[in-house]
XYZ file of C-alpha atoms in Angstrom:
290
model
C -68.923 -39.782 -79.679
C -65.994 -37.568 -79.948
C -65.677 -37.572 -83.440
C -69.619 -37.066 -83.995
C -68.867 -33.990 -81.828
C -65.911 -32.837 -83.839
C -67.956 -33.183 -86.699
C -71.510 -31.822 -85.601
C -68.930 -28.389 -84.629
C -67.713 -28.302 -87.859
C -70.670 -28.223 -89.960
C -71.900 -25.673 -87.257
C -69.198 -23.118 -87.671
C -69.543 -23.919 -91.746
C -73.012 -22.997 -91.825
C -72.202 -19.894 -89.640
C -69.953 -18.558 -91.806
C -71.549 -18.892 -94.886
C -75.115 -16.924 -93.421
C -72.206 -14.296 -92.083
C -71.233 -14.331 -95.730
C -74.039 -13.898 -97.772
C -74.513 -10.747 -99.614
C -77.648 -9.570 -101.802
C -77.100 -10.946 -105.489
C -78.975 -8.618 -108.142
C -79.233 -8.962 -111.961
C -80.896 -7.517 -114.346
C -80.359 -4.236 -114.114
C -81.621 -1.850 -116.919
C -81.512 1.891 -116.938
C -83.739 3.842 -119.271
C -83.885 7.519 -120.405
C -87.327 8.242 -122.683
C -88.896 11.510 -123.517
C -92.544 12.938 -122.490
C -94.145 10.625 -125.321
C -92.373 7.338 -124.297
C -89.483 7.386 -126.805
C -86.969 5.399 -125.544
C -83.343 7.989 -126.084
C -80.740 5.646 -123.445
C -80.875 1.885 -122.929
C -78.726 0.633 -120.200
C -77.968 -3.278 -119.307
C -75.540 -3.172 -116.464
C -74.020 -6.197 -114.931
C -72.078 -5.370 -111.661
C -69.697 -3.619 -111.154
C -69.940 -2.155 -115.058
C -70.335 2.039 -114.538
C -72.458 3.733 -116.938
C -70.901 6.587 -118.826
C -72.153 9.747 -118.196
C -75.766 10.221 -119.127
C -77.879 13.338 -120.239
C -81.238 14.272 -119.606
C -84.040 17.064 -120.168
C -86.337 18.358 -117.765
C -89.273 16.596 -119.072
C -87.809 13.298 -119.620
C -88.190 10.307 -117.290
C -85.888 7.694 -115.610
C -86.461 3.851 -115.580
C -84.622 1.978 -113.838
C -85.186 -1.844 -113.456
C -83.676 -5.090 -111.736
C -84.202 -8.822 -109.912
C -83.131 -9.935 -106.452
C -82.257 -13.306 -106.836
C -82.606 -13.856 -102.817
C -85.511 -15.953 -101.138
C -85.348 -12.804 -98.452
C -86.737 -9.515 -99.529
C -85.085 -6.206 -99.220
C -86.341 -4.110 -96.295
C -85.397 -1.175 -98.763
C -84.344 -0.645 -102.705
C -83.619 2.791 -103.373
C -81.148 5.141 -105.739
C -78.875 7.700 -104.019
C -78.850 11.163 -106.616
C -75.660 13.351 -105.083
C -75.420 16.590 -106.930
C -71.848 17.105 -108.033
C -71.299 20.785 -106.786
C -71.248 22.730 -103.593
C -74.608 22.077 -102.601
C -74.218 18.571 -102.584
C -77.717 18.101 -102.656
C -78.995 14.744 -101.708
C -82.282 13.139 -103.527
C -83.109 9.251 -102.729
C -85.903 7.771 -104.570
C -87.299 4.301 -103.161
C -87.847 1.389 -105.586
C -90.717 -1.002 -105.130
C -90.197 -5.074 -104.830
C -92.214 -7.476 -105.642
C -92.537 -10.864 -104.590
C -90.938 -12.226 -107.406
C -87.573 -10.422 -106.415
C -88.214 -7.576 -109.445
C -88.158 -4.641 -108.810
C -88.621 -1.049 -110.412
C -89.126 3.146 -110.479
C -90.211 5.735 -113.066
C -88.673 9.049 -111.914
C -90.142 11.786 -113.755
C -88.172 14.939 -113.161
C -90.627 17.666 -113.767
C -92.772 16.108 -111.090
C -89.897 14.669 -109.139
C -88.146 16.740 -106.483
C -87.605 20.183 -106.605
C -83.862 20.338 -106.539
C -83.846 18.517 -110.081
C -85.038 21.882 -111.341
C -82.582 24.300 -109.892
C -80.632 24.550 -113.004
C -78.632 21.990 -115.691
C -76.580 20.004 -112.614
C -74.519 16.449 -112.595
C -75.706 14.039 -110.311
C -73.969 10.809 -109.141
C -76.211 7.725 -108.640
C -76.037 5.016 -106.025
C -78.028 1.851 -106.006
C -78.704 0.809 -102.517
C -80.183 -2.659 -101.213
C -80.219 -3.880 -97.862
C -82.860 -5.377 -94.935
C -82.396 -7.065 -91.674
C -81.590 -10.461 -92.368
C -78.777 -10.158 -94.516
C -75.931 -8.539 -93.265
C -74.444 -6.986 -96.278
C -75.628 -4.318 -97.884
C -75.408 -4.202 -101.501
C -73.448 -0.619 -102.993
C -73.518 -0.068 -106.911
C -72.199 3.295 -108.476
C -74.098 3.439 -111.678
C -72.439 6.304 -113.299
C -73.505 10.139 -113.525
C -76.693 11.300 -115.528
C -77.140 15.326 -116.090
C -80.290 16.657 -115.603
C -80.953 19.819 -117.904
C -83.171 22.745 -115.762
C -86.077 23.697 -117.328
C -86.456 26.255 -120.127
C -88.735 28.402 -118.290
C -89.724 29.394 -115.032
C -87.091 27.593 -112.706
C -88.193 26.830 -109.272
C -86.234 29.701 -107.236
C -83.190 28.086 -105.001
C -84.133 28.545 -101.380
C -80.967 30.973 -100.142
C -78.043 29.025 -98.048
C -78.326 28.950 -94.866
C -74.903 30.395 -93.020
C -74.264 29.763 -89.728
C -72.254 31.822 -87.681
C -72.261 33.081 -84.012
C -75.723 35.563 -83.174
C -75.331 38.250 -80.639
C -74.612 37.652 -77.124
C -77.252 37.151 -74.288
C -76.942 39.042 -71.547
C -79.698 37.766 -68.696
C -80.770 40.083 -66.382
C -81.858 38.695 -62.939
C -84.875 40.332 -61.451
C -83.973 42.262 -58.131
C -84.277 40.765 -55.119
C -88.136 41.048 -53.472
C -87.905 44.376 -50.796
C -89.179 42.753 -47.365
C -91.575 44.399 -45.237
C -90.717 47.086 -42.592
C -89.361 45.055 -39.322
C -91.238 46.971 -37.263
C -94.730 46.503 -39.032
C -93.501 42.338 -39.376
C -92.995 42.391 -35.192
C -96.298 44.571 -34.657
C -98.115 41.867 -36.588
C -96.378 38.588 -34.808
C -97.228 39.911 -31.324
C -101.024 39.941 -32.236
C -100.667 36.350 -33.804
C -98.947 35.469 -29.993
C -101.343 37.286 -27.729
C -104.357 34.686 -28.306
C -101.647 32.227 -26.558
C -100.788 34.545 -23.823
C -104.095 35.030 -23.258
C -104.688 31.157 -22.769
C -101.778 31.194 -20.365
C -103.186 34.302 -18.589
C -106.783 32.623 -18.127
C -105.286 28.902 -17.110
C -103.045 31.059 -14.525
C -106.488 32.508 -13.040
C -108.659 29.473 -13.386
C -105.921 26.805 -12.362
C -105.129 23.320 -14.303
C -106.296 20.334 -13.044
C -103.825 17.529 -13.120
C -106.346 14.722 -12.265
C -106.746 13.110 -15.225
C -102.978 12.418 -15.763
C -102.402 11.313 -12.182
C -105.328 8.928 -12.810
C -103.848 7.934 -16.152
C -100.272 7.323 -14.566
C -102.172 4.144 -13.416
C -103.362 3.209 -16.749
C -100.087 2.741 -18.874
C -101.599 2.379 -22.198
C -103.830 4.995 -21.752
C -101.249 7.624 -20.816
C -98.957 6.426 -23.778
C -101.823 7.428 -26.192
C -102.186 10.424 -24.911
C -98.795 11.708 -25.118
C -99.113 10.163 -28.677
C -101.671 12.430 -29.226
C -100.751 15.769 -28.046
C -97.142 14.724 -29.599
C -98.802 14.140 -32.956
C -100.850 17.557 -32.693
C -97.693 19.606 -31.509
C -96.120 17.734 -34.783
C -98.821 19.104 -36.934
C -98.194 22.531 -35.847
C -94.157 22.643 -36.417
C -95.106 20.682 -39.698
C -97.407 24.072 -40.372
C -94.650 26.601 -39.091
C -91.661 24.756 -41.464
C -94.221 25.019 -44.590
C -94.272 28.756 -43.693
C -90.485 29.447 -43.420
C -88.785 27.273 -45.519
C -90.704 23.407 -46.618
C -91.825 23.049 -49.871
C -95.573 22.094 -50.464
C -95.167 18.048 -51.439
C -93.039 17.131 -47.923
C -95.537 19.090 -45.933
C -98.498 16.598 -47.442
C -96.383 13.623 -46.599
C -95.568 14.214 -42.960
C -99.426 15.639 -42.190
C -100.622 12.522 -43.910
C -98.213 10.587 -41.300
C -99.240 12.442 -38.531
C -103.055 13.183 -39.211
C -102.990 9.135 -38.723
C -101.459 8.784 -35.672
C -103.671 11.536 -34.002
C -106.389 10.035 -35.214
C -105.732 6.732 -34.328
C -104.315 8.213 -30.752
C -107.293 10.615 -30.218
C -110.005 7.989 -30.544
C -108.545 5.956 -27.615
C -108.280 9.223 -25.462
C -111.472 10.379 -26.297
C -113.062 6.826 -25.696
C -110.850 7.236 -22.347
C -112.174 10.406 -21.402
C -115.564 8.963 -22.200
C -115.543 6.314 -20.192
C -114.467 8.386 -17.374
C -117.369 10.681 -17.840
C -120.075 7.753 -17.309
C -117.907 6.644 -14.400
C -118.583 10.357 -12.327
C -122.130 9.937 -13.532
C -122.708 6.556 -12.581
C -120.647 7.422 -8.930
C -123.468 10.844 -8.794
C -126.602 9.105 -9.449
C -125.483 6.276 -6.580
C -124.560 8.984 -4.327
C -127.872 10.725 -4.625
């Protein structure tokens, strides 16, 4: 059992090691300069890791470039890296399409390719690129250089380097602080938003309070706990009002008068059924006394 073990880990790590260390495997590479009318001028078989030398090219010719994958996997991309060889360093990537059959190709015609092929007679070095998700290593192939001529007439005009450097310095102005209102106007206007209340105290004073109802509710337990839930939840509601208006944000203020607006109304239905039931009490005790 051992031994099967010994051996089963073996072949494990073996197989492990050689998916780790597969790479893609391409042949048949061909690189072709022709002219507008299809005459072939270069004809490149490349075998890796053979460089091409350099290459030259007008304006109006157009770029084959052929080749095989000899993996079952396909690539997830097949492209061709052009680097300009000068300051710009101008970068141009042109995809190549797969087919099932692991070939693969591109025609790049340069007077409809990209723009920066027609800046002027430049040198660019080319990179062959293959690589996808099941394979871990990429395949890298420096072809050579090719150098594209510019056109004879009417270049495309070379958008102007950008330069970066430091811009001006921003100097943020705060707005001035908000003037407040005259103290003496502010206090004018609070004593008319008290005097309603002194008024209620000045009219209770005259009239009197009757305590009856809580001395009869000091005998009912439940009944005075829900009504100092109620008038607790109500005086809540107003300091919940007066902290909105000096300093509480709008969102809190919605959660604790949701919390609250529950409890007085859960509260105030048993007082009111309370005060209620004391009402039918007086009038059944009136119409048995008359």
């Amino acid at each position: 059992m051992a031994k099967f073990r010994s051996l089963l880990l073996v072949t494990l790590l073996a197989s492990l090691s050689t998916v780790i260390a597969e790479s893609w495997k391409v042949s048949d590479i061909n690189l072709q300069v022709a002219s507008r009318d299809g005459t072939k001028k270069i004809d490149h078989k490349l075998e890796y890791p053979q460089v091409i030398d350099e290459l030259t090219a007008s304006s109006t010719d157009s770029l084959k470039f052929t080749f095989k994958i000899q993996n079952t996997e396909r690539p997830h991309q097949a492209m061709v890296l052009f680097q300009s060889q000068d300051e710009f360093q101008d970068e141009i990537m042109v995809a190549a399409s797969v087919k099932g059959s692991g070939k693969g190709r591109f025609e790049l015609e340069f007077a409809k390719a990209d723009p920066k092929f027609r800046y002027g007679t430049r040198k660019y070095s080319m990179t062959f690129l293959v690589g996808g998700p099941k394979i871990d290593e990429p395949f890298k192939y420096k072809l050579g250089q090719i150098e594209v001529q510019g056109p004879s007439s009417n270049p495309p005009t070379r958008p102007t380097r950008v330069e970066y450097k430091a811009r001006p310095e921003i100097y943020h102005q705060f707005r001035a602080d908000q003037k407040l209102i005259n103290t003496a106007i502010s206090g004018t206007f609070t004593l008319l938003v008290l005097t309603p209340f002194a008024a209620l105290f000045l009219l209770w004073g005259q009239l009197g309070i009757n305590f009856a109802p809580l001395k009869a509710l000091a005998h009912r337990p439940l009944d005075l706990i829900a009504a100092v839930v109620f008038f607790g939840s109500i005086t809540g509601i107003e300091f919940v009002f007066y902290s909105y208006w000096t300093h509480v944000t709008l969102f809190p203020v919605l959660q604790y008068l949701g919390v609250l607006s529950l409890v007085a109304f859960i509260s105030g239905r048993s007082v009111l059924s309370t005060v209620q039931e004391r009402r039918l009490q007086r009038t059944e005790s009136a119409k048995k006394s008359s």
